[in-house]
Amino acid sequence: MKTTITEPFTDLEHSPNHHTTLLNHPELQQGAVRKQSFVRVLSSITLVSLFFVLAFVLIVLNQQNSTNTTAANSSPPEDKSSRRYSQSDRLTWERTAYHFQPQKNFIYDPNGPLFHMGWYHLFYQYNPYAPIWGNMSWGHAVTKDMINWFELPVALTPTEWYDFEGVLSGSTTALPNGQIFALYTGNANDFSQLQCKAVPVNMSDPLLVEWVKYEDNPILYTPPGIGLKDYRDPSTVWTGPDGKHRMIMGTKINRTGLVLVYHTTDFVNYVMLDEPLHSVPNTDMWECVDFYPVSTINDSALDIAAYGSDIKHVIKESWEGHGMDWYSIGTYDAMKDKWTPDNPELDVGIGLRVDYGRFFASKSLYDPLKKRRVTWGYVAESDSADQDLNRGWATIYNVARTVVLDRKTGTHLLHWPVEEIETLRSDVREFKEIGLEPGSIVPLDIGHATQLDIVATFEVDPKSLSLTSDTNGEYGCTTSSGATDRGILGPFGIAVLADEARSELTPVYFYIAKSNDGGVTTHFCTDKLRSSLDYDGERVVYGSSVPVLDGEELTMRLLVDHSVVEGFAMGGRIVMTSRVYPTKAIYDGAKIFLFNNATGTSVKASLKIWQMGYARVQPYPF
């Protein structure tokens, strides 16, 4: 089906006291305006006499009918497009349908994902008592499919002097002989960070319900020259090609972020090497460090111990100071325990991000069943802590994502939702080659629009790519005015979680910027400036440039789940996750629209949109 509809956006909220138009209203030509005015004058002369006659009759009839009309019937009908829901309704709606979150309270960093006896285990920072940070423990959940989860009893709680202020982040290790252990950072009673060990009580238990702390904890104290609060998050232990067992950990010296390397022979005593695995000045603290191999020849993931000529290694680091996850691809020399970035301009902490939205402290798992690497990060709320208390829960995890090397670019990773999420799809609607002229918007009638999986392809008029850009290549998502910032070649995309009047909406879009020398840069952005009319938190535009190679179509995938929107561009080269809290675009009030707010190019869009069902997150039925 081919459709072309031109309709301007209404004024939309940009800031508390300022409104901006997302699409310009079309202007009539002056001659047409004069002709229409002349016709209206003639029509008015003819109709005015009829008006007075009819008015007299209607007045008489109205007086007669008014005596038989009740006050209720005389009330104006409700304008559903302007409906405002109660706070209770909105907070109930904000809970996600298919993202992982416990029944209540606060979650934080994912810890120690593990595969054991047919179950995928996910441990995570958890406050068992409140929907705010505090009492940090290791929550525990298991799944067979990474979609439906069973919550288990809390695995580790702060009980000893060395972790009295919190059982912080860490990892799990499964040895070839069947042994399993966890390494974690204990927040001691003086708030110094010490490294500790714990083991499951019953290794033959598929659920690994009970855990006990090592009697001689802590196993590592802060090294000289490093701050007592700058030493945390030990990694999974792996065995290198030389037979030595290794563990890494993040820290900083002054403002240089770095990764320490330890060797061990017994998994209790660890010796720190003189040189770090890698360091980058002016990147500050590195925490939640992840380190893993990726294949350069296929999409099959590799266990952490894999090593060889057809392998690159990824370093990922996080830092609470900026709430971002950064990664870089490079070469690991296992004999020297040194890692070198392929491109120094894309080094750790200064180059590429795992996710350009609300996403932090990710941790990956090698899945031996499907030979894939899967990662989770926590997706924080972006409104006030008071709202967290009102909801009774705070923070969710992204839909589990696979990670492979983007072999086309060689510079990026591809993050993509695990295939199991597609089991929740139903009621697909398909739209083919919808024409979008400059300044147009197309409503898509799909029914409910709060739980969706959207796959879209956009084709830009090739003639318009020869036009001179008005940005000179200097466009940036985060410094723009969002989808209202019009250029010759963008923005165009999909507005989700929008109400019918479009007073609330979250546009996810492409923007093509062209420099004077003919170079083209494509940007992938999410505009949160107008996501809510009652919003006490974040008003930002997320996004980044995304490589688009010759012959590639512009593609995006969106996972919409009540208060979260996950966006994937170009097969996952760039990803961004947003938390949004609309007041009107919820329940049956949520709609979606296609739009092209460019001034100089037409666009064709093709989409498949699935309704998404509910995942089960429930206590394990012991």
Coordinates of C-alpha atoms in Angstrom, one line a residue:
M1 CA 0.0 0.0 0.0
K2 CA 1.3 3.5 -0.9
T3 CA 0.0 6.4 1.1
T4 CA 0.9 10.1 1.2
I5 CA -0.6 12.3 3.9
T6 CA 0.5 15.8 4.8
E7 CA -0.6 17.1 8.2
P8 CA 1.3 19.5 10.5
F9 CA 2.1 18.7 14.0
T10 CA 0.4 20.8 16.7
D11 CA 2.5 22.9 19.0
L12 CA 4.4 20.7 21.4
E13 CA 6.0 21.4 24.8
H14 CA 9.7 22.0 24.6
S15 CA 10.3 23.7 27.9
P16 CA 8.0 24.8 30.7
N17 CA 7.4 28.3 29.2
H18 CA 8.2 27.7 25.5
H19 CA 6.5 25.9 22.7
T20 CA 7.9 25.0 19.3
T21 CA 6.3 23.5 16.2
L22 CA 7.5 20.0 15.2
L23 CA 6.3 20.4 11.6
N24 CA 5.7 23.8 10.0
H25 CA 2.1 24.7 9.0
P26 CA 1.8 24.8 5.1
E27 CA 1.3 28.4 3.8
L28 CA -1.3 29.2 1.1
Q29 CA -0.2 31.2 -1.9
Q30 CA -1.4 34.9 -1.8
G31 CA -3.6 34.5 -4.9
A32 CA -5.4 31.6 -3.4
V33 CA -6.0 33.5 -0.2
R34 CA -7.6 36.5 -2.1
K35 CA -9.8 34.1 -4.2
Q36 CA -11.0 32.3 -1.2
S37 CA -11.8 35.6 0.6
F38 CA -13.9 36.9 -2.4
V39 CA -15.9 33.7 -2.5
R40 CA -16.5 33.8 1.2
V41 CA -17.9 37.4 0.9
L42 CA -20.4 36.4 -1.8
S43 CA -21.5 33.4 0.2
S44 CA -22.0 35.4 3.3
I45 CA -24.4 37.9 1.6
T46 CA -26.5 35.1 0.3
L47 CA -26.6 33.2 3.6
V48 CA -27.1 36.0 6.0
S49 CA -30.8 36.4 5.4
L50 CA -31.4 32.6 5.7
F51 CA -29.4 32.7 9.0
F52 CA -31.8 35.1 10.7
V53 CA -34.9 33.1 9.7
L54 CA -33.4 29.8 10.8
A55 CA -32.1 31.4 14.1
F56 CA -35.6 32.5 15.0
V57 CA -37.0 29.0 14.5
L58 CA -34.2 27.3 16.4
I59 CA -34.6 29.6 19.4
V60 CA -38.2 28.7 19.7
L61 CA -37.4 25.0 19.4
N62 CA -34.6 25.2 21.8
Q63 CA -36.8 26.8 24.5
Q64 CA -39.2 24.0 24.2
N65 CA -36.6 21.3 24.3
S66 CA -34.7 22.8 27.2
T67 CA -37.5 22.1 29.7
N68 CA -37.2 18.4 28.9
T69 CA -33.4 18.1 29.0
T70 CA -31.7 17.1 32.2
A71 CA -28.5 18.8 33.5
A72 CA -26.5 15.6 32.9
N73 CA -27.5 15.5 29.2
S74 CA -26.7 19.2 28.8
S75 CA -23.1 18.6 29.9
P76 CA -20.5 18.7 27.1
P77 CA -19.1 15.3 26.0
E78 CA -15.7 14.3 27.3
D79 CA -12.8 15.1 25.0
K80 CA -10.9 11.8 25.1
S81 CA -8.0 13.3 23.3
S82 CA -7.3 15.6 26.3
R83 CA -7.9 13.0 29.0
R84 CA -5.5 13.2 31.9
Y85 CA -5.0 10.1 34.0
S86 CA -4.6 10.1 37.8
Q87 CA -1.2 9.6 39.2
S88 CA -2.2 6.2 40.4
D89 CA -3.2 5.1 36.9
R90 CA 0.0 6.5 35.5
L91 CA 2.3 4.8 38.0
T92 CA 0.5 1.5 37.4
W93 CA 0.9 1.8 33.7
E94 CA 4.6 2.6 34.0
R95 CA 5.5 -0.9 35.1
T96 CA 6.9 -2.8 32.1
A97 CA 5.4 -5.8 30.5
Y98 CA 8.4 -7.7 29.1
H99 CA 11.5 -6.2 30.7
F100 CA 13.1 -7.8 33.8
Q101 CA 12.3 -6.2 37.1
P102 CA 11.5 -7.7 40.5
Q103 CA 8.1 -7.4 42.0
K104 CA 9.2 -4.5 44.2
N105 CA 12.1 -2.4 45.4
F106 CA 15.3 -1.2 43.8
I107 CA 17.8 -2.9 41.5
Y108 CA 21.1 -1.7 40.3
D109 CA 24.2 -3.4 38.6
P110 CA 23.7 -6.9 37.1
N111 CA 26.2 -9.2 38.7
G112 CA 27.7 -12.6 37.9
P113 CA 25.4 -14.0 35.1
L114 CA 26.0 -17.8 35.0
F115 CA 24.7 -20.9 33.2
H116 CA 24.3 -23.9 35.4
M117 CA 22.5 -27.2 34.9
G118 CA 20.0 -25.8 32.3
W119 CA 19.3 -22.5 34.0
Y120 CA 20.6 -19.0 33.3
H121 CA 21.3 -17.2 36.6
L122 CA 21.3 -13.5 37.0
F123 CA 22.5 -11.9 40.2
Y124 CA 22.0 -8.2 40.7
Q125 CA 22.5 -5.3 43.1
Y126 CA 19.3 -5.2 45.1
N127 CA 17.7 -3.4 48.0
P128 CA 15.3 -5.9 49.6
Y129 CA 13.6 -3.2 51.7
A130 CA 13.0 -0.1 49.6
P131 CA 12.8 1.3 46.1
I132 CA 15.9 3.4 46.6
W133 CA 19.6 2.7 46.8
G134 CA 20.8 1.1 50.1
N135 CA 21.3 -2.2 51.9
M136 CA 23.0 -3.4 48.7
S137 CA 22.6 -7.2 48.4
W138 CA 22.8 -9.8 45.7
G139 CA 19.4 -10.5 44.3
H140 CA 19.0 -13.7 42.4
A141 CA 16.7 -14.8 39.5
V142 CA 16.8 -17.7 37.0
T143 CA 15.4 -18.3 33.6
K144 CA 15.3 -20.9 30.9
D145 CA 14.7 -18.5 28.0
M146 CA 16.0 -15.0 29.2
I147 CA 12.4 -13.7 28.9
N148 CA 10.4 -15.4 31.7
W149 CA 12.0 -15.3 35.2
F150 CA 11.7 -16.8 38.6
E151 CA 12.8 -14.7 41.5
L152 CA 14.8 -16.6 44.2
P153 CA 15.8 -15.7 47.7
V154 CA 18.4 -13.0 48.1
A155 CA 21.8 -14.8 47.7
L156 CA 24.2 -12.5 49.6
T157 CA 23.4 -9.8 52.2
P158 CA 25.7 -7.3 54.1
T159 CA 26.4 -9.1 57.4
E160 CA 30.2 -8.9 58.1
W161 CA 32.5 -6.0 58.9
Y162 CA 34.1 -6.3 55.4
D163 CA 30.7 -5.9 53.6
F164 CA 28.6 -4.2 56.3
E165 CA 27.9 -1.2 54.1
G166 CA 27.0 -3.3 51.1
V167 CA 27.6 -6.5 49.1
L168 CA 28.7 -4.6 45.9
S169 CA 29.2 -5.8 42.3
G170 CA 31.3 -8.7 41.1
S171 CA 31.2 -11.9 39.0
T172 CA 30.8 -15.6 39.1
T173 CA 33.1 -18.3 37.8
A174 CA 32.3 -21.9 36.8
L175 CA 35.5 -24.0 36.7
P176 CA 35.9 -27.1 34.5
N177 CA 35.9 -29.3 37.6
G178 CA 32.3 -28.2 38.5
Q179 CA 33.3 -25.7 41.2
I180 CA 31.5 -22.4 41.2
F181 CA 32.3 -19.3 43.2
A182 CA 31.5 -15.6 43.3
L183 CA 33.9 -12.7 43.7
Y184 CA 32.4 -9.4 44.9
T185 CA 33.4 -6.1 46.4
G186 CA 32.6 -5.6 50.0
N187 CA 31.8 -2.1 51.2
A188 CA 33.4 -2.3 54.6
N189 CA 32.2 -0.5 57.8
D190 CA 34.7 2.3 57.0
F191 CA 33.5 2.4 53.4
S192 CA 36.8 1.0 52.1
Q193 CA 36.3 -1.4 49.2
L194 CA 37.6 -5.0 49.8
Q195 CA 37.4 -8.0 47.5
C196 CA 35.6 -11.1 48.9
K197 CA 34.6 -14.6 47.9
A198 CA 31.4 -16.7 48.3
V199 CA 30.4 -20.2 47.2
P200 CA 27.1 -22.0 46.8
V201 CA 26.3 -24.4 49.6
N202 CA 25.1 -27.2 47.3
M203 CA 26.8 -27.3 43.9
S204 CA 24.3 -30.0 42.7
D205 CA 21.4 -27.7 43.2
P206 CA 20.4 -26.4 39.7
L207 CA 19.0 -23.2 41.3
L208 CA 22.0 -22.5 43.6
V209 CA 19.7 -21.1 46.2
E210 CA 22.0 -20.9 49.2
W211 CA 25.4 -19.2 49.3
V212 CA 28.0 -18.9 52.1
K213 CA 30.9 -16.4 52.4
Y214 CA 34.5 -17.5 52.5
E215 CA 35.7 -17.8 56.1
D216 CA 38.9 -15.9 55.4
N217 CA 37.4 -12.9 53.7
P218 CA 38.5 -10.4 52.5
I219 CA 40.9 -12.0 50.0
L220 CA 42.2 -8.7 48.6
Y221 CA 42.8 -5.3 50.2
T222 CA 43.3 -2.0 48.3
P223 CA 46.8 -1.8 46.8
P224 CA 49.1 1.2 47.7
G225 CA 48.5 4.3 45.6
I226 CA 44.8 3.6 45.0
G227 CA 42.0 5.3 46.8
L228 CA 40.1 3.1 49.3
K229 CA 36.8 3.8 47.5
D230 CA 38.3 3.3 44.0
Y231 CA 38.8 -0.5 43.8
R232 CA 35.9 -2.7 42.9
D233 CA 34.1 -5.2 40.7
P234 CA 36.3 -8.3 40.2
S235 CA 35.8 -10.2 37.0
T236 CA 35.2 -13.8 36.1
V237 CA 38.4 -15.8 36.4
W238 CA 39.7 -17.4 33.2
T239 CA 42.7 -19.5 32.1
G240 CA 45.0 -18.1 29.4
P241 CA 46.8 -20.0 26.7
D242 CA 49.8 -20.2 29.1
G243 CA 47.8 -22.1 31.7
K244 CA 47.7 -19.2 34.1
H245 CA 44.5 -18.1 35.8
R246 CA 43.6 -14.5 35.5
M247 CA 41.2 -12.0 37.0
I248 CA 40.8 -8.2 36.3
M249 CA 39.4 -5.3 38.2
G250 CA 38.7 -1.6 37.5
T251 CA 40.2 1.3 39.3
K252 CA 41.9 4.7 38.7
I253 CA 45.1 6.6 39.6
N254 CA 44.4 10.3 39.8
R255 CA 42.1 10.7 36.7
T256 CA 43.5 7.8 34.7
G257 CA 41.1 4.9 34.4
L258 CA 42.8 1.5 34.2
V259 CA 42.3 -2.3 34.5
L260 CA 44.4 -4.2 37.0
V261 CA 45.4 -7.8 36.2
Y262 CA 45.8 -10.6 38.8
H263 CA 47.1 -14.1 38.6
T264 CA 46.0 -17.0 40.9
T265 CA 46.8 -20.6 41.3
D266 CA 44.2 -21.6 43.8
F267 CA 41.3 -19.0 43.3
V268 CA 41.8 -17.6 46.7
N269 CA 45.3 -16.0 46.7
Y270 CA 45.7 -13.3 43.9
V271 CA 48.9 -11.6 42.8
M272 CA 48.6 -8.2 41.1
L273 CA 50.9 -7.7 38.0
D274 CA 53.1 -4.6 37.9
E275 CA 51.5 -3.3 34.7
P276 CA 47.8 -2.7 34.0
L277 CA 46.0 -4.4 31.2
H278 CA 45.2 -1.0 29.8
S279 CA 44.8 2.6 30.9
V280 CA 43.5 5.9 29.4
P281 CA 44.2 9.3 30.9
N282 CA 41.4 11.6 31.9
T283 CA 38.7 8.9 31.8
D284 CA 38.4 8.7 35.6
M285 CA 37.2 5.7 37.5
W286 CA 36.7 2.4 35.6
E287 CA 34.1 0.1 37.2
C288 CA 32.0 -2.9 36.2
V289 CA 34.8 -3.7 33.7
D290 CA 34.0 -6.4 31.2
F291 CA 36.5 -8.2 29.0
Y292 CA 35.7 -10.8 26.3
P293 CA 36.7 -12.1 22.9
V294 CA 34.8 -11.6 19.6
S295 CA 35.2 -13.5 16.4
T296 CA 36.4 -11.7 13.3
I297 CA 35.1 -14.5 10.9
N298 CA 31.6 -15.3 12.1
D299 CA 28.8 -14.5 14.6
S300 CA 29.5 -17.4 16.9
A301 CA 30.4 -16.0 20.3
L302 CA 33.4 -17.2 22.3
D303 CA 34.1 -18.2 25.8
I304 CA 36.2 -15.7 27.8
A305 CA 39.3 -18.0 27.5
A306 CA 39.2 -18.1 23.7
Y307 CA 42.4 -16.9 22.1
G308 CA 43.8 -16.8 18.5
S309 CA 44.5 -15.0 15.3
D310 CA 40.8 -14.7 14.3
I311 CA 39.8 -13.0 17.6
K312 CA 39.6 -9.5 18.8
H313 CA 39.1 -8.5 22.5
V314 CA 36.6 -6.0 23.9
I315 CA 37.1 -3.9 27.0
K316 CA 34.0 -2.3 28.4
E317 CA 34.0 0.1 31.4
S318 CA 31.5 2.1 33.3
W319 CA 31.7 5.0 35.6
E320 CA 29.0 6.3 37.9
G321 CA 30.2 9.9 37.5
H322 CA 28.8 10.0 34.0
G323 CA 26.5 7.0 34.0
M324 CA 27.7 5.7 30.7
D325 CA 29.2 2.4 29.4
W326 CA 32.1 2.7 27.0
Y327 CA 33.8 0.0 24.9
S328 CA 36.7 -0.4 22.5
I329 CA 37.9 -3.2 20.3
G330 CA 41.5 -4.2 20.2
T331 CA 44.2 -6.9 20.4
Y332 CA 45.1 -8.8 23.5
D333 CA 48.6 -10.2 24.1
A334 CA 48.0 -13.0 26.6
M335 CA 51.7 -13.6 27.2
K336 CA 52.3 -10.0 28.3
D337 CA 48.7 -9.4 29.6
K338 CA 48.5 -6.2 27.6
W339 CA 45.6 -4.9 25.4
T340 CA 46.0 -2.4 22.6
P341 CA 43.1 -0.6 20.9
D342 CA 42.7 -1.0 17.1
N343 CA 42.0 2.7 16.8
P344 CA 43.4 5.0 19.5
E345 CA 40.7 7.6 18.7
L346 CA 38.1 5.0 19.7
D347 CA 39.9 4.0 22.9
V348 CA 38.1 3.0 26.1
G349 CA 36.2 5.9 27.6
I350 CA 36.6 8.3 24.7
G351 CA 35.2 6.4 21.7
L352 CA 32.1 4.4 21.5
R353 CA 29.3 3.7 23.9
V354 CA 27.4 0.5 24.5
D355 CA 24.1 2.5 24.6
Y356 CA 23.6 6.2 24.0
G357 CA 20.6 6.5 26.4
R358 CA 19.7 5.5 29.9
F359 CA 21.9 2.4 30.3
F360 CA 24.7 1.5 32.7
A361 CA 27.0 -1.1 34.4
S362 CA 26.4 -3.8 31.8
K363 CA 27.6 -7.3 32.4
S364 CA 27.9 -10.1 29.8
L365 CA 27.5 -13.9 29.8
Y366 CA 28.8 -16.5 27.4
D367 CA 25.9 -18.8 26.6
P368 CA 27.3 -22.3 26.0
L369 CA 23.9 -23.6 24.7
K370 CA 23.5 -21.2 21.8
K371 CA 27.2 -20.1 21.5
R372 CA 26.4 -16.5 22.0
R373 CA 27.4 -13.6 24.2
V374 CA 24.5 -11.9 26.0
T375 CA 24.6 -8.7 28.0
W376 CA 22.4 -6.8 30.4
G377 CA 22.6 -3.3 31.8
Y378 CA 20.4 -1.5 34.3
V379 CA 18.1 1.1 32.9
A380 CA 17.5 3.7 35.6
E381 CA 14.4 5.8 36.1
S382 CA 14.7 9.4 34.8
D383 CA 12.2 11.1 37.0
S384 CA 12.4 11.9 40.7
A385 CA 13.1 9.6 43.6
D386 CA 9.7 10.6 45.0
Q387 CA 8.1 8.8 42.1
D388 CA 10.2 5.7 42.8
L389 CA 8.8 5.7 46.4
N390 CA 5.2 6.1 45.0
R391 CA 5.7 3.2 42.5
G392 CA 7.3 0.9 45.1
W393 CA 10.0 -0.1 42.6
A394 CA 12.8 1.5 40.6
T395 CA 15.1 0.6 37.7
I396 CA 14.7 -2.2 35.2
Y397 CA 17.0 -4.2 32.9
N398 CA 17.1 -4.0 29.1
V399 CA 15.9 -6.9 27.1
A400 CA 18.9 -9.3 26.9
R401 CA 21.1 -8.5 23.9
T402 CA 23.5 -10.5 21.9
V403 CA 26.9 -9.0 21.1
V404 CA 29.0 -9.7 18.0
L405 CA 31.6 -7.8 16.1
D406 CA 30.3 -5.7 13.2
R407 CA 32.5 -7.2 10.6
K408 CA 31.4 -4.7 7.9
T409 CA 32.8 -1.7 9.8
G410 CA 35.3 -3.5 12.0
T411 CA 35.0 -0.6 14.4
H412 CA 31.6 -1.3 16.1
L413 CA 29.9 -4.0 18.0
L414 CA 26.3 -5.1 17.1
H415 CA 24.0 -5.3 20.1
W416 CA 20.6 -6.9 19.2
P417 CA 17.7 -8.3 21.2
V418 CA 17.9 -12.1 21.9
E419 CA 15.8 -14.1 19.5
E420 CA 13.6 -15.4 22.3
I421 CA 11.9 -12.0 22.7
E422 CA 10.1 -12.7 19.4
T423 CA 8.1 -15.4 21.1
L424 CA 6.0 -12.6 22.6
R425 CA 5.0 -11.2 19.2
S426 CA 1.5 -11.3 17.9
D427 CA -0.9 -9.5 15.6
V428 CA 1.6 -8.1 13.1
R429 CA 0.6 -5.1 11.0
E430 CA 2.6 -4.4 7.8
F431 CA 2.9 -1.1 6.0
K432 CA 4.7 -0.9 2.7
E433 CA 6.3 2.1 1.0
I434 CA 4.4 4.8 2.8
G435 CA 5.3 8.1 1.1
L436 CA 6.4 11.0 3.4
E437 CA 6.7 14.4 1.7
P438 CA 8.7 17.1 3.5
G439 CA 6.7 18.2 6.6
S440 CA 4.3 15.3 6.7
I441 CA 3.0 13.0 9.3
V442 CA 1.1 9.7 9.0
P443 CA -0.9 8.1 11.9
L444 CA -0.6 4.3 11.9
D445 CA -3.7 2.5 13.0
I446 CA -2.4 -0.5 14.9
G447 CA -4.7 -0.7 18.0
H448 CA -2.9 -0.7 21.3
A449 CA 0.5 1.0 21.2
T450 CA 2.2 0.5 24.5
Q451 CA 3.8 -2.9 24.0
L452 CA 5.3 -3.1 20.5
D453 CA 8.2 -4.5 18.5
I454 CA 8.7 -2.2 15.4
V455 CA 11.0 -3.0 12.5
A456 CA 11.3 -0.1 10.0
T457 CA 13.2 0.7 6.8
F458 CA 13.5 4.2 5.3
E459 CA 14.4 5.1 1.8
V460 CA 15.5 8.7 1.1
D461 CA 14.9 10.3 -2.3
P462 CA 18.4 9.8 -3.9
K463 CA 18.1 13.1 -5.8
S464 CA 18.0 15.0 -2.5
L465 CA 21.4 13.7 -1.5
S466 CA 22.9 15.9 -4.1
L467 CA 21.6 19.0 -2.4
T468 CA 23.8 21.2 -0.3
S469 CA 23.2 20.7 3.4
D470 CA 22.4 23.6 5.7
T471 CA 24.4 22.1 8.6
N472 CA 27.8 21.8 7.0
G473 CA 28.1 18.4 8.7
E474 CA 27.9 20.0 12.2
Y475 CA 24.7 18.5 13.4
G476 CA 24.5 16.6 16.7
C477 CA 21.6 14.8 18.3
T478 CA 22.4 15.9 21.9
T479 CA 23.0 19.6 20.9
S480 CA 19.9 19.9 18.7
S481 CA 16.3 20.9 19.5
G482 CA 15.2 17.4 18.7
A483 CA 12.7 16.5 16.1
T484 CA 11.7 20.2 15.7
D485 CA 15.2 21.0 14.4
R486 CA 14.5 20.9 10.6
G487 CA 17.2 20.4 8.0
I488 CA 17.2 19.6 4.3
L489 CA 17.7 15.8 5.0
G490 CA 16.1 15.3 8.3
P491 CA 14.7 14.5 10.8
F492 CA 12.4 11.5 9.8
G493 CA 11.3 8.5 11.7
I494 CA 8.7 7.2 14.2
A495 CA 7.0 9.0 17.0
V496 CA 6.0 6.5 19.7
L497 CA 4.0 6.9 23.0
A498 CA 2.1 9.9 21.5
D499 CA -1.4 11.0 22.4
E500 CA -3.9 11.6 19.6
A501 CA -3.3 15.4 19.7
R502 CA 0.4 14.9 19.8
S503 CA 0.8 17.0 22.9
E504 CA 3.0 14.2 24.2
L505 CA 5.3 12.1 22.0
T506 CA 8.7 10.5 21.8
P507 CA 10.2 10.8 18.3
V508 CA 13.0 8.3 17.3
Y509 CA 14.5 9.4 14.0
F510 CA 17.4 9.7 11.5
Y511 CA 19.0 13.0 10.6
I512 CA 21.4 13.2 7.6
A513 CA 23.9 16.0 7.7
K514 CA 26.0 16.8 4.7
S515 CA 29.2 18.7 4.7
N516 CA 30.4 21.2 2.0
D517 CA 32.9 18.6 0.7
G518 CA 30.0 16.2 -0.1
G519 CA 30.5 13.9 2.9
V520 CA 27.4 12.5 4.6
T521 CA 26.9 11.7 8.3
T522 CA 23.8 9.9 9.5
H523 CA 22.6 10.4 13.0
F524 CA 20.2 8.3 15.1
C525 CA 18.4 10.2 17.8
T526 CA 15.6 10.0 20.4
D527 CA 13.9 13.2 21.4
K528 CA 12.6 13.3 25.0
L529 CA 11.9 17.0 25.1
R530 CA 8.1 16.4 24.7
S531 CA 7.7 13.0 26.2
S532 CA 5.5 14.1 29.1
L533 CA 3.4 17.1 30.1
D534 CA 4.0 16.4 33.8
Y535 CA 7.7 15.6 34.0
D536 CA 10.0 16.4 36.8
G537 CA 13.2 14.8 35.5
E538 CA 15.1 14.5 32.3
R539 CA 14.4 16.5 29.1
V540 CA 17.1 15.6 26.7
V541 CA 17.9 14.4 23.2
Y542 CA 19.8 11.1 23.0
G543 CA 21.8 9.9 20.1
S544 CA 25.0 9.6 18.0
S545 CA 26.2 9.3 14.5
V546 CA 25.9 5.8 13.0
P547 CA 27.9 4.4 10.1
V548 CA 25.9 3.7 6.9
L549 CA 27.9 1.9 4.2
D550 CA 27.3 2.2 0.5
G551 CA 24.2 0.3 -0.6
E552 CA 22.8 -0.1 2.9
E553 CA 19.2 0.9 3.7
L554 CA 18.4 3.0 6.8
T555 CA 16.9 0.6 9.3
M556 CA 15.7 0.9 12.9
R557 CA 14.1 -1.4 15.4
L558 CA 12.1 -0.2 18.4
L559 CA 11.0 -2.1 21.5
V560 CA 8.3 -0.1 23.2
D561 CA 7.3 -1.3 26.7
H562 CA 5.2 1.3 28.6
S563 CA 7.9 3.5 30.2
V564 CA 10.9 2.3 28.2
V565 CA 11.8 2.6 24.5
E566 CA 14.9 0.7 23.2
G567 CA 16.1 1.8 19.8
F568 CA 18.5 -0.1 17.5
A569 CA 19.9 1.5 14.3
M570 CA 21.6 -0.4 11.4
G571 CA 21.4 -3.8 13.0
G572 CA 22.6 -2.6 16.4
R573 CA 25.6 -0.5 15.5
I574 CA 24.1 2.2 17.6
V575 CA 21.6 1.6 20.5
M576 CA 19.8 4.0 22.8
T577 CA 17.4 3.3 25.7
S578 CA 15.0 5.9 27.0
R579 CA 12.7 6.1 30.0
V580 CA 9.5 8.1 29.4
Y581 CA 6.5 8.9 31.5
P582 CA 3.6 10.3 29.5
T583 CA 0.4 11.4 31.2
K584 CA -2.0 11.1 28.3
A585 CA -0.3 8.7 25.8
I586 CA -0.9 5.7 28.0
Y587 CA -3.4 2.8 27.9
D588 CA -5.8 3.4 24.9
G589 CA -4.4 6.9 24.6
A590 CA -1.1 5.8 23.2
K591 CA -0.6 6.2 19.4
I592 CA 2.3 6.1 16.9
F593 CA 3.0 8.2 13.9
L594 CA 5.4 8.2 11.0
F595 CA 6.9 11.6 10.2
N596 CA 9.2 13.4 7.9
N597 CA 10.2 16.8 9.2
A598 CA 12.9 17.4 6.6
T599 CA 12.6 20.4 4.3
G600 CA 14.2 19.1 1.2
T601 CA 13.7 15.3 0.8
S602 CA 10.8 12.9 0.5
V603 CA 11.1 9.5 2.3
K604 CA 9.5 6.1 1.8
A605 CA 9.0 4.0 4.9
S606 CA 8.1 0.3 5.3
L607 CA 7.3 -1.2 8.6
K608 CA 6.3 -4.3 10.5
I609 CA 4.7 -3.8 13.9
W610 CA 4.0 -6.5 16.3
Q611 CA 2.0 -6.4 19.5
M612 CA 4.0 -7.7 22.4
G613 CA 2.8 -10.0 25.2
Y614 CA 3.7 -10.2 28.8
A615 CA 6.8 -11.9 30.3
R616 CA 6.4 -13.7 33.5
V617 CA 8.5 -12.6 36.5
Q618 CA 7.3 -14.4 39.6
P619 CA 8.6 -16.1 42.8
Y620 CA 9.9 -19.6 42.3
P621 CA 7.3 -22.1 43.4
F622 CA 9.3 -24.0 46.0

